[in-house]
Coordinates of C-alpha atoms and ligand atoms in Angstrom, one line a residue:
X25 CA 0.0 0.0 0.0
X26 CA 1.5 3.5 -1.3
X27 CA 1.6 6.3 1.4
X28 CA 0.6 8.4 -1.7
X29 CA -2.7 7.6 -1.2
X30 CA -4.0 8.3 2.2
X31 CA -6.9 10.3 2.3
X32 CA -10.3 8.0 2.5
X33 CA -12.9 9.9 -0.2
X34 CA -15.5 7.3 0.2
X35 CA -18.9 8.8 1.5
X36 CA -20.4 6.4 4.0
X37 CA -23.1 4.9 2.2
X38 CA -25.5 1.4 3.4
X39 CA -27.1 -0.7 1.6
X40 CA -30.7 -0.6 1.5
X41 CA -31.4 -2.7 -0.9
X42 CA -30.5 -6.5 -0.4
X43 CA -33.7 -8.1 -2.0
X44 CA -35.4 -9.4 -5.5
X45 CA -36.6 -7.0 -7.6
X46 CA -39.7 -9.1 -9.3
X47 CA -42.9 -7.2 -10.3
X48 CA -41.6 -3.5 -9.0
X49 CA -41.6 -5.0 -5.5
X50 CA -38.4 -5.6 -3.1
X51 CA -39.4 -9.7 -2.0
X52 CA -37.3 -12.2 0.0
X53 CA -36.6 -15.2 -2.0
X54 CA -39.0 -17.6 -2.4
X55 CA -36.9 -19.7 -0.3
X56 CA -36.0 -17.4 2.7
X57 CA -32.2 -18.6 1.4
X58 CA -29.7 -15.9 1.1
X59 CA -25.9 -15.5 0.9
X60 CA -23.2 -13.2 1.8
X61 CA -21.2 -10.5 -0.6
X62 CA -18.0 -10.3 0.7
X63 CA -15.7 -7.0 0.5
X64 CA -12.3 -7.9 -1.7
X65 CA -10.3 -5.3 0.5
X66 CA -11.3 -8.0 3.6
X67 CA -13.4 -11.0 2.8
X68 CA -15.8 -9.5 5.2
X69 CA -19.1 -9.9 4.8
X70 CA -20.8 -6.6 3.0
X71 CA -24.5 -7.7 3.4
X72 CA -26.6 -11.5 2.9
X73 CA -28.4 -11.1 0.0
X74 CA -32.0 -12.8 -1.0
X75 CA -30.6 -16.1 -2.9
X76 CA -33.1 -16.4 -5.9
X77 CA -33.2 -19.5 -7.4
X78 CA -35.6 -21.5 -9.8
X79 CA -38.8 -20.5 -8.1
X80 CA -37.9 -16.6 -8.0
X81 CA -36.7 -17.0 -11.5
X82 CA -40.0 -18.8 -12.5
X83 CA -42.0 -15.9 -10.7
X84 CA -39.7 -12.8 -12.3
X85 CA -40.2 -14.6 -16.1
X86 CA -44.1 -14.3 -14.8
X87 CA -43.9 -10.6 -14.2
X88 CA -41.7 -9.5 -16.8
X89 CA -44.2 -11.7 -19.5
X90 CA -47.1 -9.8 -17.7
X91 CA -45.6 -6.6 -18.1
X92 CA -44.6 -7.5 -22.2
X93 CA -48.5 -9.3 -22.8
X94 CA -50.2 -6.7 -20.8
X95 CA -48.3 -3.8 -20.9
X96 CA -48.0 -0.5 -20.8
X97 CA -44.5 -0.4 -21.8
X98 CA -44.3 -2.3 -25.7
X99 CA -47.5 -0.2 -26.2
X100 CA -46.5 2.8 -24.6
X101 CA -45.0 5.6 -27.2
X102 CA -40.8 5.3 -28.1
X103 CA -41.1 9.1 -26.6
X104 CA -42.6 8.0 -23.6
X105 CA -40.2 5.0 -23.1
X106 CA -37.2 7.4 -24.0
X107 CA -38.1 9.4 -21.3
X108 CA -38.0 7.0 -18.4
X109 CA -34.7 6.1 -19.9
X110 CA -33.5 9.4 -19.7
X111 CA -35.1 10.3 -15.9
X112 CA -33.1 7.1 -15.0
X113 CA -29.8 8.7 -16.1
X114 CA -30.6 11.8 -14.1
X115 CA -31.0 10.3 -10.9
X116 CA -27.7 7.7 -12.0
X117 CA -26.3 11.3 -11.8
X118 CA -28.3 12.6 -8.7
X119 CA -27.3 9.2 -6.4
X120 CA -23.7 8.8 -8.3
X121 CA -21.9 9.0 -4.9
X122 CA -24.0 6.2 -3.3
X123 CA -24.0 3.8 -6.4
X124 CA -19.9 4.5 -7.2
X125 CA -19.5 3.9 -3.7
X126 CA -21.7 0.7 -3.4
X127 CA -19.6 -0.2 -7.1
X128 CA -16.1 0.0 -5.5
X129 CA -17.2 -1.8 -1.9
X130 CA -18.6 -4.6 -3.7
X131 CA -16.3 -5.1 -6.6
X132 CA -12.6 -3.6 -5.2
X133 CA -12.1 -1.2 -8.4
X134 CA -10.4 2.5 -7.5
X135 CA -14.0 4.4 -6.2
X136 CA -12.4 7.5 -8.5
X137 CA -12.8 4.9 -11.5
X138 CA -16.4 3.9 -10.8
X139 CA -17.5 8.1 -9.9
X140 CA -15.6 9.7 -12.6
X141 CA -15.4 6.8 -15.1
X142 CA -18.3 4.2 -14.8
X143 CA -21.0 6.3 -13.5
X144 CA -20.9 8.7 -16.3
X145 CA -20.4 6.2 -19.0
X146 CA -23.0 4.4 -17.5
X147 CA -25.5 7.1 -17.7
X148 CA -24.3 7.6 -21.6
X149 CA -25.3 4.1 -22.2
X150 CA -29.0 5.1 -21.1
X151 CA -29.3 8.6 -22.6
X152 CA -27.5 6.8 -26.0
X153 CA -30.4 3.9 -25.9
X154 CA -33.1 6.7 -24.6
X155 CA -32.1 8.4 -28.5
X156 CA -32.6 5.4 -30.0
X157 CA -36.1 4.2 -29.2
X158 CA -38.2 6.3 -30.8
X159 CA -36.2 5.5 -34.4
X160 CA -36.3 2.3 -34.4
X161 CA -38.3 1.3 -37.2
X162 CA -38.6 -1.1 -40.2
X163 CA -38.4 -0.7 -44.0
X164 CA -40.7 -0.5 -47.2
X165 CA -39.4 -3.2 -49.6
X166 CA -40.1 -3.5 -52.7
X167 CA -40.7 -7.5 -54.2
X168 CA -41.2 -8.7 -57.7
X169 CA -45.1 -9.0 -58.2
X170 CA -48.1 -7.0 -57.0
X171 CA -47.3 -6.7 -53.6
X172 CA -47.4 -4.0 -50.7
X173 CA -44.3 -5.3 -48.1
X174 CA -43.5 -3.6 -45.2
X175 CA -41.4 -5.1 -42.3
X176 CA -42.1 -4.4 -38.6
X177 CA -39.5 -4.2 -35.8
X178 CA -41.3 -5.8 -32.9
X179 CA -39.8 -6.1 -29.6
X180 CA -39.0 -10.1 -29.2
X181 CA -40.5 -10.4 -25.8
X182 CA -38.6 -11.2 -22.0
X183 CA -35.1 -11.1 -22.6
X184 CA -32.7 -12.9 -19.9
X185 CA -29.9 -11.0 -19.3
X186 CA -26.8 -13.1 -17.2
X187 CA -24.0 -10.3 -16.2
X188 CA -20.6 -10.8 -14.2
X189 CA -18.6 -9.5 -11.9
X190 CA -15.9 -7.0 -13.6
X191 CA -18.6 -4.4 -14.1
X192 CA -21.4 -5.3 -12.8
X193 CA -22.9 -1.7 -13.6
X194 CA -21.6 -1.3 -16.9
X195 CA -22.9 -4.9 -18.1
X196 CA -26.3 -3.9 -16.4
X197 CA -26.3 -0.4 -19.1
X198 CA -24.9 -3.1 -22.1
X199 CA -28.2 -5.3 -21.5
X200 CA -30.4 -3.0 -20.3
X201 CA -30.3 -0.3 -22.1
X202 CA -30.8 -1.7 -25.6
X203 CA -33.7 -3.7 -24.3
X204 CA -35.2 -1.3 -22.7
X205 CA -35.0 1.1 -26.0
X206 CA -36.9 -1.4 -28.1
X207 CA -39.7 -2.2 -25.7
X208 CA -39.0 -5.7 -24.2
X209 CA -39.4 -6.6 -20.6
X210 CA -36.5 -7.8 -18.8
X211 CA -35.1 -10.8 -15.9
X212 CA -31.7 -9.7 -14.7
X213 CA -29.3 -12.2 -13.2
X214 CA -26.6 -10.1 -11.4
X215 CA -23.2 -11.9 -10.2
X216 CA -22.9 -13.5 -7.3
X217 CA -20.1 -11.5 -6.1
X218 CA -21.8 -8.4 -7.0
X219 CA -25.5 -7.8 -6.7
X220 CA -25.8 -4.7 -4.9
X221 CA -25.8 -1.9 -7.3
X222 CA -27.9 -3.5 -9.6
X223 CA -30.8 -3.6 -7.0
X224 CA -29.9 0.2 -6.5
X225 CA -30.4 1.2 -10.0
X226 CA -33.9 -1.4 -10.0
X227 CA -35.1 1.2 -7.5
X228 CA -34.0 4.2 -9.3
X229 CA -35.9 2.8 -12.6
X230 CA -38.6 2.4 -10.7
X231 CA -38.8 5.9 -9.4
X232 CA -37.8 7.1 -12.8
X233 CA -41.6 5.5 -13.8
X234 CA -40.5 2.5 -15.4
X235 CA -43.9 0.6 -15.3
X236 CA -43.6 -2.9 -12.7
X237 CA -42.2 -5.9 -13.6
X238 CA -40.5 -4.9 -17.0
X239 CA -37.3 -4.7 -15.0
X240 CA -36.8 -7.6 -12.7
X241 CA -33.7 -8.3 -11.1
X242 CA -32.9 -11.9 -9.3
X243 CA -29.4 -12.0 -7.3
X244 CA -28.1 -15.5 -6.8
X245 CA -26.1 -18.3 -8.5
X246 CA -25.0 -19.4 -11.9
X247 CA -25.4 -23.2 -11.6
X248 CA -29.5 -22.2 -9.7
X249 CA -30.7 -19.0 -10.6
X250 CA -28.6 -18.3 -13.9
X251 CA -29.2 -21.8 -15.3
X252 CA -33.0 -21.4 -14.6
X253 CA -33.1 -18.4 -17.0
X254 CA -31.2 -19.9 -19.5
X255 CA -33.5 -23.1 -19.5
X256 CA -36.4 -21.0 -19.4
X257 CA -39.6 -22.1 -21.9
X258 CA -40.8 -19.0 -21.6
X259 CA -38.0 -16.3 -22.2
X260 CA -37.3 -15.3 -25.6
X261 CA -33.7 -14.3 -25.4
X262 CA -30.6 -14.3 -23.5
X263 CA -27.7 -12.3 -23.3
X264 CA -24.5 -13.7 -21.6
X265 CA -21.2 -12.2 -20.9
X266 CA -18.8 -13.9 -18.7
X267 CA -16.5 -17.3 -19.4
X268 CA -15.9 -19.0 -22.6
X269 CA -16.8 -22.2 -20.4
X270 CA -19.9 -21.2 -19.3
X271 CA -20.8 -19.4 -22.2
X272 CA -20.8 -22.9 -23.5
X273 CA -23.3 -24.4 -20.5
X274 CA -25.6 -21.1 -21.9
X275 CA -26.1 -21.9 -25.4
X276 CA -26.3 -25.6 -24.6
X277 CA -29.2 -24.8 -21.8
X278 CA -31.0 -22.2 -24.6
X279 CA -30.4 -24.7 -27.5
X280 CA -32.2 -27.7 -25.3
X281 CA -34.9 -25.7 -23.7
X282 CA -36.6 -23.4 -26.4
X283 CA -34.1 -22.7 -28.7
X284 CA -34.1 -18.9 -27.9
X285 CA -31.5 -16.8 -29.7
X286 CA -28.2 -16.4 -27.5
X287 CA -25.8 -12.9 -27.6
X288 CA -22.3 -14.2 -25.8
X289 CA -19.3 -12.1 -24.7
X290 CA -17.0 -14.0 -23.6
X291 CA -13.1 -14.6 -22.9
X292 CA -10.0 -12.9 -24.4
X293 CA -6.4 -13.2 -24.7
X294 CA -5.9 -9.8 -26.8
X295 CA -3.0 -8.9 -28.7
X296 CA -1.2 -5.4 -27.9
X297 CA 1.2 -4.7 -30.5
X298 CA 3.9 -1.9 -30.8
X299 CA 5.7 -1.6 -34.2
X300 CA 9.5 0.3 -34.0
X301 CA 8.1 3.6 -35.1
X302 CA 5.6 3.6 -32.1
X303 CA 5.8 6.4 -29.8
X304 CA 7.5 4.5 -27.1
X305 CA 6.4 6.3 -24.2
X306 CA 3.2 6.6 -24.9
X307 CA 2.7 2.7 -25.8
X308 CA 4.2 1.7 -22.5
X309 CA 1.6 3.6 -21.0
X310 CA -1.7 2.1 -23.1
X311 CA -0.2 -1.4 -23.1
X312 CA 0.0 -1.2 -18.7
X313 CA -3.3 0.2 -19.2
X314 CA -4.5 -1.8 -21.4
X315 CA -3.3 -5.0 -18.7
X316 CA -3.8 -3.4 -15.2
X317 CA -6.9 -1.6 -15.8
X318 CA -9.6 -2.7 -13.3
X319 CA -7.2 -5.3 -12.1
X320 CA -6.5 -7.0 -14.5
X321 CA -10.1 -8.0 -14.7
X322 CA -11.6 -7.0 -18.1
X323 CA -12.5 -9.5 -21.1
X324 CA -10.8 -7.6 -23.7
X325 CA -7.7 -6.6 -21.7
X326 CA -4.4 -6.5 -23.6
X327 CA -2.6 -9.8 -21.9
X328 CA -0.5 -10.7 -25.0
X329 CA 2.1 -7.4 -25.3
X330 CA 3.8 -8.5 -28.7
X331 CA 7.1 -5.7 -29.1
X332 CA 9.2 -5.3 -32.1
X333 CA 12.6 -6.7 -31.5
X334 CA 14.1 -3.5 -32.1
X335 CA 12.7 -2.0 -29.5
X336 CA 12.0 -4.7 -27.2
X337 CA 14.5 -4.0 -24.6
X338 CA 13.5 -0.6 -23.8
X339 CA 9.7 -1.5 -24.0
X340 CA 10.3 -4.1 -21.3
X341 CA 12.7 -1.6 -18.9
X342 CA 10.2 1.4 -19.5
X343 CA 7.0 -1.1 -18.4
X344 CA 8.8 -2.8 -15.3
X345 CA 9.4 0.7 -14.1
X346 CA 5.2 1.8 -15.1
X347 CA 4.3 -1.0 -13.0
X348 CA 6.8 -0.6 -10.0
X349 CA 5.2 2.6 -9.7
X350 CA 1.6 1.5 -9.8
X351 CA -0.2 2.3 -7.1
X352 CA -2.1 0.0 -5.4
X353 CA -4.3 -0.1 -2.0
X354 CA -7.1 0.6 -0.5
X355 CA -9.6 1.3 -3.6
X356 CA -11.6 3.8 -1.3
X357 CA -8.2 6.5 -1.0
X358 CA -7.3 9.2 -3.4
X359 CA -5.0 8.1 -5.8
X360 CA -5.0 4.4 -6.0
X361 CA -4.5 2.9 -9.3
X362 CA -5.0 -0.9 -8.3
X363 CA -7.7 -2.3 -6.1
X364 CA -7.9 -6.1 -4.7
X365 CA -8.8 -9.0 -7.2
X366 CA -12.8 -9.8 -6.7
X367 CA -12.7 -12.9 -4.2
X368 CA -10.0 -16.0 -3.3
X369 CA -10.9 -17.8 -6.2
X370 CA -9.9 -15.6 -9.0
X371 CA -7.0 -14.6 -6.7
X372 CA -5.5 -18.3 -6.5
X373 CA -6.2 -18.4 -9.9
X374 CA -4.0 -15.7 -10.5
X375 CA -1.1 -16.7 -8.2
X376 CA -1.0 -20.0 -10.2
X377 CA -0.6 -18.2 -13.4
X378 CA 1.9 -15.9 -12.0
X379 CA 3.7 -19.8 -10.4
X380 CA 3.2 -20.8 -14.1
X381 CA 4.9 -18.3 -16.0
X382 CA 7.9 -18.8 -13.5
X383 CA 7.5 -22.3 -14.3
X384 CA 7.6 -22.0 -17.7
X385 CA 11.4 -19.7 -17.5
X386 CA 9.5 -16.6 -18.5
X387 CA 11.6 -13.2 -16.7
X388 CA 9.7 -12.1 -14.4
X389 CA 11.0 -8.6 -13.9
X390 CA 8.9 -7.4 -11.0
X391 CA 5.7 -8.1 -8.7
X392 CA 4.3 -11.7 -8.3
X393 CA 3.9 -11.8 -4.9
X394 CA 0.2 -11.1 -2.7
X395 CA 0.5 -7.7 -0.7
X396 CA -0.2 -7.6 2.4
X397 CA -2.0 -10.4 4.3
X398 CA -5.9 -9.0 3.7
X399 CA -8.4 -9.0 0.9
X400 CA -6.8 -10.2 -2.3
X401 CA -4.2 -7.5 -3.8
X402 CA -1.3 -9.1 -6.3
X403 CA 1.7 -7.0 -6.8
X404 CA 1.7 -5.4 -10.8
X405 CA 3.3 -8.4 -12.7
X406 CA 5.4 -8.2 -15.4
X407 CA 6.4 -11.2 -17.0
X408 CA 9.3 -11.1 -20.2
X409 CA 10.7 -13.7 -22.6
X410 CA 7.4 -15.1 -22.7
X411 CA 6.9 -17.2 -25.7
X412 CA 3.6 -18.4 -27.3
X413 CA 3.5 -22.0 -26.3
X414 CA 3.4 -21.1 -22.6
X415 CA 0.3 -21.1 -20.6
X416 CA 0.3 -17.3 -19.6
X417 CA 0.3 -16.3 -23.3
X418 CA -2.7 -18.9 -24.0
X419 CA -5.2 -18.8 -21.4
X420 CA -7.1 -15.7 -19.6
X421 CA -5.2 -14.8 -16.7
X422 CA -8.0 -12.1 -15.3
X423 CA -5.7 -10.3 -13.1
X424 CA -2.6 -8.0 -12.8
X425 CA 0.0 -10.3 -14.9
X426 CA 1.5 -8.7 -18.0
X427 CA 3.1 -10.9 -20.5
X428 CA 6.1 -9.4 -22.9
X429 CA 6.7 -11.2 -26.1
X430 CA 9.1 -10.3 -28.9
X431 CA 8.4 -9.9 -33.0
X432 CA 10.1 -9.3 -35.9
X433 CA 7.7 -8.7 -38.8
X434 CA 4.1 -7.6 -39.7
X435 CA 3.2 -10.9 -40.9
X436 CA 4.8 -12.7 -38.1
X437 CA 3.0 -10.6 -35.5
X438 CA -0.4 -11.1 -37.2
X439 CA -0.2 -14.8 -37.1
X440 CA 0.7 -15.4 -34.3
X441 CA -1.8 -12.5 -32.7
X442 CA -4.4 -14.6 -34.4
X443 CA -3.4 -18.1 -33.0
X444 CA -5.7 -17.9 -30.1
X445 CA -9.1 -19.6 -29.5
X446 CA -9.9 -15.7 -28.7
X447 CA -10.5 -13.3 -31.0
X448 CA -12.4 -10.0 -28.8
X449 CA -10.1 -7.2 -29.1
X450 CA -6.6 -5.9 -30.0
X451 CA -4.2 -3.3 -30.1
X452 CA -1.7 -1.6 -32.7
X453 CA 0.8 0.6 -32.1
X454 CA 2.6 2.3 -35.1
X455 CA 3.0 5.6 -36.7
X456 CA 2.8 3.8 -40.3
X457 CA -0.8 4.4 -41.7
X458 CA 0.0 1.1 -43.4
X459 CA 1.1 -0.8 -40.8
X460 CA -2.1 0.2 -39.1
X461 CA -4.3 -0.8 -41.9
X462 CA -2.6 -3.8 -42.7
X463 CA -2.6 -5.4 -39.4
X464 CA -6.4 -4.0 -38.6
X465 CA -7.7 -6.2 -41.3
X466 CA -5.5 -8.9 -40.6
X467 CA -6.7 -9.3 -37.2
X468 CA -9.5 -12.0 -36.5
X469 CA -10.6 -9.5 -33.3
X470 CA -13.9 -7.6 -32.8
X471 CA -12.4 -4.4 -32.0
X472 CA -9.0 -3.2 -33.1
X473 CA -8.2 0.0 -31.2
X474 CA -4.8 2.0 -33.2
X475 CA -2.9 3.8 -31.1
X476 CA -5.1 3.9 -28.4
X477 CA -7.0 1.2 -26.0
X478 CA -10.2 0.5 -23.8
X479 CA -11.8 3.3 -25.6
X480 CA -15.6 2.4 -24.8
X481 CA -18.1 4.5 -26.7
X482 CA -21.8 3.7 -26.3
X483 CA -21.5 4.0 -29.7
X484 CA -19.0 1.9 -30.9
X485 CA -20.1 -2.0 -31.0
X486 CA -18.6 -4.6 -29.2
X487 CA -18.2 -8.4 -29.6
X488 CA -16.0 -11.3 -30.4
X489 CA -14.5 -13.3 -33.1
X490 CA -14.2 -17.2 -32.4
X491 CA -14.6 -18.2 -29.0
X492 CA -14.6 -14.8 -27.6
X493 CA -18.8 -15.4 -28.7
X494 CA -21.0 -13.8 -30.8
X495 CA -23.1 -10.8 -31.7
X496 CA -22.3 -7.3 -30.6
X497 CA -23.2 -5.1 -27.9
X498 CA -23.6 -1.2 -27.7
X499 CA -24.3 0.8 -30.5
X500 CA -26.9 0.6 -33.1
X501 CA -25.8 -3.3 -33.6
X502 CA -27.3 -4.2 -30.3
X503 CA -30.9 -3.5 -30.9
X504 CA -30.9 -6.2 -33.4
X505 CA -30.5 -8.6 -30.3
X506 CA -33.8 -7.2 -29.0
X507 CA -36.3 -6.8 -32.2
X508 CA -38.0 -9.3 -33.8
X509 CA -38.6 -8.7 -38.0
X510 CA -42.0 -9.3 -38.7
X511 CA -42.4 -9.5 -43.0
X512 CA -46.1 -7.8 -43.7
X513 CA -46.7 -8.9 -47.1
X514 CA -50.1 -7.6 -48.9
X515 CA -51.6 -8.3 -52.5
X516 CA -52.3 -5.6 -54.1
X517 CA -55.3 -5.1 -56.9
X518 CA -54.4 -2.2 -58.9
X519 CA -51.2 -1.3 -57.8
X520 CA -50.9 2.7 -58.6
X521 CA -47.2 2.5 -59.3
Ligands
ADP601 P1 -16.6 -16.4 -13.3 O1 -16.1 -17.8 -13.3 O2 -15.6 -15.3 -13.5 O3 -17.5 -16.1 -12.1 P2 -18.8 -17.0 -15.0 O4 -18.9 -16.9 -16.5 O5 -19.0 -18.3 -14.4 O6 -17.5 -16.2 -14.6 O7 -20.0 -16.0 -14.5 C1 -20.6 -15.0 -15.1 C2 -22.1 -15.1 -14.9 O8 -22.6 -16.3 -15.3 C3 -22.5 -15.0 -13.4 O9 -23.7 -14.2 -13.2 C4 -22.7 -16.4 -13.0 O10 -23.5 -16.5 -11.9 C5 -23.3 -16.9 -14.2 N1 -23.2 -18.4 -14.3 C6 -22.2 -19.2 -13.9 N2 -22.5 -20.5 -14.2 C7 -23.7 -20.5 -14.8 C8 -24.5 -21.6 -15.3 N3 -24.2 -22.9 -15.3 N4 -25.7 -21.2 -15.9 C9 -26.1 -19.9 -16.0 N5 -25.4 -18.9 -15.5 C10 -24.2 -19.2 -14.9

């Protein structure tokens, strides 16, 4: 723990709201079950929260089908709906201290990075979707023969949403907010390790006007609650973003219950690559943001930092020395960079990565130890000399553990960037317009960022290649997930024209 970071800025907030959100009411489970969230600074217990499970999953689907069959909100006018949306991201605004603060107690990121980063983008998300409903429409087509044909966009109906841990409000705005927009109703499965927020915003949407039961929110776990949803007969699409493993359990539960479409964003291992004519300085900088951002914890981080030989060296030196002077601590103080990992598990996890890369003769040129003896903070890990058959440049580490490897040409680097099961996101440094293009294209990755990273635009879509999953989130491609195209085909008499 630095001592540049001393002063505590977290308000004092509680939590107030620990329960189910089904039908715009707070309810205990139907079970009386619940379960602890823990605080990663401690391990202490935050709050026991209702543990929903098929029978609160069962009731939510109930409510949310209500709300779609019965209304008002499909039927109400895209204005209307657009304006709930947009009275939700003015209190997001109003109560930003209490739901950054609630963010960063639950999940262990920086409480700067959820009050000045999250919370706004996460309001964006809303007003961005909040434009969008009321221009969403379909097209007049014209067909060989005498024939009027129009196509509707209809809302498909209750959409599951399943959402993780990294950012748990963030991937509440990715699902939500698109869904929302095009008039479905909704049954939200939060993380286990993170369901306070997400009740938070439930009660701000509901004081925003959004009508009961179009926005349902069930905490609990994957295997119960998460694989009820999934297996659901009567929801009519999921969205998914977490582990290329389960992600697989998801589709397999959708495929053998109804068959109802499946949006997955899953796993990464995403190249960062700096060509010789890269500003130096300012790639060392993205690529240990790209990596240590959030702790390490993001799908799409950059955990494969290919260099050009020629100025490999330097790169390495000039990132050993970013990371020794990452800050890390208490994510509630001014200044910290570098929170605690989520929970034990994902910290072991890490540890063993970090034990594997030794392992496997990588250089580890600083960090790989646990600080302190509380909560579950790694040291920044840099790892060099690390070659593509070894584990840490295959599989997601998920944590603070950045891997160096060396190139020597543009083809090279774009073959071996794409020999990955992954395929979410990448990076490419250069100053060569050419180099830029050619490697963009070459990538098999749903997002190439040049000369910059992590830049998250509720416009720009997001979504993987391969067996980083499929379909894309944000943006105008995202309300595709959530409309249905209806074909309205008519015979005309006399056609006028
Ligand atoms: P992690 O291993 O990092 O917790 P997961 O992909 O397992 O990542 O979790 C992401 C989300 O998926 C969480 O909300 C979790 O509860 C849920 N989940 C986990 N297993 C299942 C499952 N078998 N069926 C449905 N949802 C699941």
């Amino acid at each position: 723990t630095s001592s540049a970071a001393e002063e505590l800025i977290s308000p004092s907030v509680q939590v107030s709201h620990t329960q189910l959100l089904i039908d715009g009411n707070f309810v205990d489970s139907a079970s009386g079950k619940t379960f602890p969230t823990l605080d990663p600074r401690t391990g202490e217990v935050i709050a026991h929260v209702a543990e929903g499970d098929a029978e609160d999953i069962n009731r939510a689907v109930k409510a949310a089908r209500k709300a779609f069959d019965e209304g008002p909100w499909p039927k109400m006018s895209a204005y209307e709906r657009s304006r709930v949306m947009l009275r939700f991201a003015d209190l997001v605004e109003k109560h930003s201290e209490e739901l950054a603060s609630l963010e960063t107690w639950d999940n262990g990121k920086p409480y700067q990075q959820s009050k000045n980063v999250e919370i706004p983008m996460f309001a964006r998300l809303f007003r961005y979707y909040a434009g969008w409903a009321d221009k969403i429409h379909g097209l007049t087509v014209p067909a060989d023969g005498n024939y009027h044909v129009q196509t509707l966009h209809e809302p498909i109906g209750v959409a599951g949403q399943i959402i993780p841990w990294n950012f748990p409000l963030l991937m509440f705005a990715w699902k939500v907010g698109p869904a929302l927009a095009c008039g479905n109703s909704i049954v939200l499965k939060t993380a286990e390790q993170t369901p306070l927020t997400a009740f938070y915003a439930g009660k701000l949407f509901l004081e925003a006007g959004l009508p009961p039961g179009v926005l349902n929110i069930v905490s609990g776990f994957g295997p119960t609650a998460g694989a009820s949803l999934a297996s659901h007969m009567d929801v009519d699409k999921l969205a998914f973003t977490g582990s290329t493993d389960t992600g697989k359990v998801i589709l397999g539960l959708a495929a053998n219950s109804n068959l109802k479409p499946v949006t997955l964003e899953l796993g990464g291992k995403s190249p960062f690559i700096v060509f010789e004519d890269a500003d130096i300085d300012k790639a060392v900088e993205q690529a240990h943001f790209a990596l240590f951002f959030n702790q390490g914890q993001c799908c799409c981080a950059g955990s494969r930092t290919y260099v050009h030989e020629k100025v490999y060296d330097e790169f390495v030196e000039k990132s050993k020395a970013r990371a020794l002077k990452r800050v890390v601590g208490d994510p509630f103080k001014k200044g910290i960079e570098q929170g605690p990992q989520i929970d034990s598990k994902q910290f072991e996890k890490v540890m063993n990565y970090i034990r594997s890369g030794v392992e496997s003769n990588a250089t580890l040129e600083c960090g790989g130890d646990q600080i302190g003896d509380k909560g579950y903070f790694i040291q920044p890990t840099v790892f060099s000399n690390v070659k593509d058959n070894m584990l840490i440049a295959q599989d997601e580490i998920f944590g603070p553990v950045q891997s160096i490897l060396k190139f020597r040409d543009v083809d090279e680097v774009i073959k071996r960037a794409n020999d990955t099961r992954y395929g979410l996101a990448a990076g490419v440094f250069t100053k060569s317009l050419d180099t830029a293009n050619r490697v963009s294209r070459g990538l098999k990755a749903g997002t190439v960022w040049v000369n910059c990273f992590d830049v998250f635009d509720a416009a720009i879509p997001f979504g993987g290649y391969k067996m980083s999953g499929n379909g894309r989130e944000k943006g105008i491609y995202s309300l595709n997930n959530y409309l249905q195209i209806k074909a309205v085909v008519t015979a005309l008499n006399k056609p006028a024209w």
